[in-house]
Short mmCIF file of C-alpha atoms in Angstrom, two decimals:
data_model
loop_
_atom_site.label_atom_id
_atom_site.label_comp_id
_atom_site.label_asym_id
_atom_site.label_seq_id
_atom_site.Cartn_x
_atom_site.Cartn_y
_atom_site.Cartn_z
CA UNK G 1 0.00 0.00 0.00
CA UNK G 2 0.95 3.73 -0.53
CA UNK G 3 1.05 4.42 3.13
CA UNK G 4 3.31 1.42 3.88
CA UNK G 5 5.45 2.50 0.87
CA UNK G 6 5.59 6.11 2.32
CA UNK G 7 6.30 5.09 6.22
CA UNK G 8 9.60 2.74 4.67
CA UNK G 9 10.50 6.13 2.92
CA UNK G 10 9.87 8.11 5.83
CA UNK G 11 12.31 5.95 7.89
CA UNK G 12 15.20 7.76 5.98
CA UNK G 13 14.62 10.85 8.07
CA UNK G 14 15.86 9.06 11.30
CA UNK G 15 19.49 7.81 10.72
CA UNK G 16 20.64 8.07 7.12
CA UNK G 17 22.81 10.39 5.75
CA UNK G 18 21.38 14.23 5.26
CA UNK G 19 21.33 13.73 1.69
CA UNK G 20 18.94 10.31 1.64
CA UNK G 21 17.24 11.34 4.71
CA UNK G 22 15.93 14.68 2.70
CA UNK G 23 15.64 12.82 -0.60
CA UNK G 24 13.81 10.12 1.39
CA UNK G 25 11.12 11.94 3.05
CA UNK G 26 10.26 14.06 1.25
CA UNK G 27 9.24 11.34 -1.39
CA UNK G 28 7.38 9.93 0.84
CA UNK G 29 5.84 13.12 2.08
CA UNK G 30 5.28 13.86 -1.67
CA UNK G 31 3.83 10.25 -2.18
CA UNK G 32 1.04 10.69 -0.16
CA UNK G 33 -0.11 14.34 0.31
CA UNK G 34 0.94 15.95 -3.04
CA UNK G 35 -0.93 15.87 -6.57
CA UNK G 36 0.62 14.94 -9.43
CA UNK G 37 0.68 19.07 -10.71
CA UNK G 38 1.95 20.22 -8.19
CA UNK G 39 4.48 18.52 -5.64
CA UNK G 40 5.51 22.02 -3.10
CA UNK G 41 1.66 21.54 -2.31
CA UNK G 42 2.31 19.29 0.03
CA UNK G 43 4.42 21.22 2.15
CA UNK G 44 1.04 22.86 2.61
CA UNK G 45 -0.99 19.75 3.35
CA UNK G 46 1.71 18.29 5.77
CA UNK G 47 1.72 21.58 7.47
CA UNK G 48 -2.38 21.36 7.90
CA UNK G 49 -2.16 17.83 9.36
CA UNK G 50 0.54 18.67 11.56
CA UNK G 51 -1.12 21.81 12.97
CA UNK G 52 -4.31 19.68 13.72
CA UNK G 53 -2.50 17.63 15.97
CA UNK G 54 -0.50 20.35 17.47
CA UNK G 55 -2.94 21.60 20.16
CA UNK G 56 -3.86 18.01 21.78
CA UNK G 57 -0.40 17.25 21.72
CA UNK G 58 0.57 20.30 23.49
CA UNK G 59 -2.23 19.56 26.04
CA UNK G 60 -1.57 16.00 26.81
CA UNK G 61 1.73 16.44 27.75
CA UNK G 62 0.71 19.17 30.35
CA UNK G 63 -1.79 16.53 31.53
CA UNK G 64 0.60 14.35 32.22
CA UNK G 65 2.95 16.53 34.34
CA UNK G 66 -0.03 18.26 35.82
CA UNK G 67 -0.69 14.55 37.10
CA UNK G 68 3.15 14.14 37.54
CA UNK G 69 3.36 17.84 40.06
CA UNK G 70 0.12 16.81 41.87
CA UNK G 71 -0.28 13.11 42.10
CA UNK G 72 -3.89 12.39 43.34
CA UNK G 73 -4.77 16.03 42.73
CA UNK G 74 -6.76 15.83 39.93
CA UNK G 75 -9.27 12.75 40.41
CA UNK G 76 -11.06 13.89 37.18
CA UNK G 77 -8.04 14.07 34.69
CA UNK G 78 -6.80 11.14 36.45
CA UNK G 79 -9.98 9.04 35.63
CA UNK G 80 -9.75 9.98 31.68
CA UNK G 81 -9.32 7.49 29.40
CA UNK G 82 -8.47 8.69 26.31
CA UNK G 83 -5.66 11.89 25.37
CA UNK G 84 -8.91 13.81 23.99
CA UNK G 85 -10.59 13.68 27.27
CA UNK G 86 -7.47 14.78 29.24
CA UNK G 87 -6.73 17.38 26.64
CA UNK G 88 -10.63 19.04 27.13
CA UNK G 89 -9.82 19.03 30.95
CA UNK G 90 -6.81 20.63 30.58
CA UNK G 91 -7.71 22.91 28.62
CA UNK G 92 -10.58 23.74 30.57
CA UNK G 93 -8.46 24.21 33.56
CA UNK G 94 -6.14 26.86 31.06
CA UNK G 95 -9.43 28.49 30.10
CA UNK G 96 -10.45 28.68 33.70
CA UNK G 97 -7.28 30.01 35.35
CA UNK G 98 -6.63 26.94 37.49
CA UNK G 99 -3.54 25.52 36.40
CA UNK G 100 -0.94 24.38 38.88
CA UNK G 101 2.16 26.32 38.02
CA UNK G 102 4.51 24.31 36.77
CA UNK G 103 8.07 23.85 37.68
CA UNK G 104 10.10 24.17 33.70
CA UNK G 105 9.95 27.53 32.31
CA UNK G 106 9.13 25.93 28.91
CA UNK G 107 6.39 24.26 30.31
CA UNK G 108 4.54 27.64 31.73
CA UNK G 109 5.25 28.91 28.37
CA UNK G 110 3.21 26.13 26.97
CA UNK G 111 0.67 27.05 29.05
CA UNK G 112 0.75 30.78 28.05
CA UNK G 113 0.81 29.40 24.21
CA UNK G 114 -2.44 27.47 24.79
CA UNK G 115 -4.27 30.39 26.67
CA UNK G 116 -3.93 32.65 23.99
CA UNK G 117 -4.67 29.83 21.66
CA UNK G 118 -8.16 29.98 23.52
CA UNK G 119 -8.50 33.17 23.23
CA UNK G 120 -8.48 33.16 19.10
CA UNK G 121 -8.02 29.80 17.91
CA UNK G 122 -8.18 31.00 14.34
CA UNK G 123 -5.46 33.34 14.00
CA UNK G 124 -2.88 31.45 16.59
CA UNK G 125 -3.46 27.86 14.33
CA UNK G 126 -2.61 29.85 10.86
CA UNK G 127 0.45 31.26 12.45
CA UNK G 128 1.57 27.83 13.59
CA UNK G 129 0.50 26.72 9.90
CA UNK G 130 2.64 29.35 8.63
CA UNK G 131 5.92 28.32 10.57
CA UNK G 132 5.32 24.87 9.79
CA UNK G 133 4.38 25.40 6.07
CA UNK G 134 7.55 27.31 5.81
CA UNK G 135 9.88 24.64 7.34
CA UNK G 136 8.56 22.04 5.14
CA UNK G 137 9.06 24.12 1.82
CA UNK G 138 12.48 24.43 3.06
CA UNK G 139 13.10 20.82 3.34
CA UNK G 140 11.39 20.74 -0.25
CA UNK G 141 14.27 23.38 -1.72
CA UNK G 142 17.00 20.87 -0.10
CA UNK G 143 15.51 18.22 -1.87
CA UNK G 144 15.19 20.20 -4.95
CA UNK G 145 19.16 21.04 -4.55
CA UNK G 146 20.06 17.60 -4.09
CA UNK G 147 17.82 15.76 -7.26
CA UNK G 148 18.43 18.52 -9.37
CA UNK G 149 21.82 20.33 -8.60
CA UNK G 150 23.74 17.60 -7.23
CA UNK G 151 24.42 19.64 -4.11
CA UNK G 152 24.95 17.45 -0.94
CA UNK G 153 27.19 19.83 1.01
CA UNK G 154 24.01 22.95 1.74
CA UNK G 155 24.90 24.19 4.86
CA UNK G 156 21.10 24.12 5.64
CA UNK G 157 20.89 20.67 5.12
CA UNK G 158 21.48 19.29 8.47
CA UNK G 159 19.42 22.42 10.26
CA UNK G 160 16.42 21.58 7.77
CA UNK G 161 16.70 18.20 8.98
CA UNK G 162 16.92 19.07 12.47
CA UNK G 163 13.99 20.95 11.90
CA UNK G 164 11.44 18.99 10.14
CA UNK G 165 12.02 15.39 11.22
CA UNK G 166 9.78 15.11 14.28
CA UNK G 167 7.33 17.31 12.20
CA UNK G 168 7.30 15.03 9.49
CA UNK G 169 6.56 11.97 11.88
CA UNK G 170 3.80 13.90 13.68
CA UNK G 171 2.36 14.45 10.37
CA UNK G 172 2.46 10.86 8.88
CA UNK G 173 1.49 9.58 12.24
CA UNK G 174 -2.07 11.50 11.54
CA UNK G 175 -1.87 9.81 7.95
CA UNK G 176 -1.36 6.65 9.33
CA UNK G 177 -4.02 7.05 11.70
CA UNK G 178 -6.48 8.25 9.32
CA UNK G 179 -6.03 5.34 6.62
CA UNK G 180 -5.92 2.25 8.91
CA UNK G 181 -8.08 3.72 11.83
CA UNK G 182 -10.28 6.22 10.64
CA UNK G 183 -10.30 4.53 6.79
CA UNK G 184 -9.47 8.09 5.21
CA UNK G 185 -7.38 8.48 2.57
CA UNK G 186 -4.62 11.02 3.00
CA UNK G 187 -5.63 13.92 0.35
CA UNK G 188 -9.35 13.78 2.32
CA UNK G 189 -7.77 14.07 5.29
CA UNK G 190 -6.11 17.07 4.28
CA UNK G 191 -9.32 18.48 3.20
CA UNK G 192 -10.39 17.50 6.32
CA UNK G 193 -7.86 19.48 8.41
CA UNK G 194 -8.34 22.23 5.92
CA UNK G 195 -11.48 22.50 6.45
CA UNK G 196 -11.30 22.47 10.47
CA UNK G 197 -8.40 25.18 10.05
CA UNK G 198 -11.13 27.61 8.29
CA UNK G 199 -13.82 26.93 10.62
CA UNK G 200 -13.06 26.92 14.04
CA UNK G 201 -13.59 30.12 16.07
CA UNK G 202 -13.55 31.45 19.79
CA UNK G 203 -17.31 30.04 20.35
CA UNK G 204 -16.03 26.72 20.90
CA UNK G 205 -11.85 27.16 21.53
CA UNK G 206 -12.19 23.32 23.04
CA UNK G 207 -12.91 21.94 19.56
CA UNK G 208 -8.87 22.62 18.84
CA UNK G 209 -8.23 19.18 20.72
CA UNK G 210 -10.18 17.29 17.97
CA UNK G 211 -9.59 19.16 14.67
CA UNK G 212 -8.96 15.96 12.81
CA UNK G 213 -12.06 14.74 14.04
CA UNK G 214 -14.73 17.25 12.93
CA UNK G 215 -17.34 16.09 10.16
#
């Protein structure tokens, strides 16, 4: 299958050299998410999936070291079952000014990130789109440099790399997820995430744990 193809390709990011590991996945990043006219497009698409996932991500890790900081604290986030359920409570605790503080200075900063998130879920998901667009168009000029130009010393290879890799895998992850659990094919995924980008809005900032999961 295409997605199976694409994950093998993908694998190239995480331990080859620079040159293979950019040639690598971007194919596969290509493979899945890009039409045949037009390939930099799916820079675009990966960067939709990507910021989809971004918010619940973000919140389930603060769920877990809010549950780390106060064990027995929180009976209610403790009793959740799934990372969408912990990522609603947390994110109604954000919302409602109840957070523990946190010890890691990145880790209040997440916080801050995901209050003002809340506040206008709209414009802070298109910025993160717009970083993460960006990085993956870079990683699409490296690949360009290398297939076409026969350049494998860019000193922005290795940075690109640095970069994108875990991006890429967050992305594909949702791919993966969509095709063997949610039986979606990757390009109506997109259109999926697209479509949840351009809709949501400060009357419901909670529905940014479960993007990918709007009808």
């Amino acid at each position: 299958k295409s997605v199976d193809a694409a994950l093998e390709l993908l694998a190239h990011l995480d331990g080859s050299s620079p040159a293979a590991a950019v040639a690598g996945g971007w194919g596969a990043i290509e493979g899945l998410l890009a039409p045949p006219n037009d390939r930099s497009s799916a820079a675009d698409n990966l960067a939709a999936l990507v910021t989809c996932s971004f918010p619940r991500a973000e919140l389930t890790r603060l769920a877990h070291l809010v549950q780390e900081l106060n064990p027995g604290g929180y009976p209610t986030l403790e009793a959740a079952q799934t990372n969408r359920e912990r990522s609603r409570i947390v994110g109604q605790m954000i919302m409602g000014r109840t957070m523990p503080v946190l010890r890691g200075l990145s880790d209040q900063a997440a916080v801050t990130r995901m209050e003002k998130l809340f506040c206008d879920p709209k414009t802070g998901l298109n910025i993160v789109r717009e970083v993460i667009s960006d990085s993956f168009h870079r990683l699409y000029r490296q690949r360009n440099l290398i297939l076409h130009g026969g350049k494998l010393d860019s000193v922005a290879l290795t940075p690109s790399l640095r970069t994108v890799a875990k991006l890429a895998g967050a992305g594909m992850d949702r791919v993966t997820h969509g095709h063997y659990v949610q039986h979606v094919e990757p390009l109506d995924l997109v259109a999926k995430a697209n479509f949840a980008l351009a809709t949501v809005d400060t009357a419901n900032p909670l529905v940014c744990v479960e993007l990918l999961e709007m009808s």
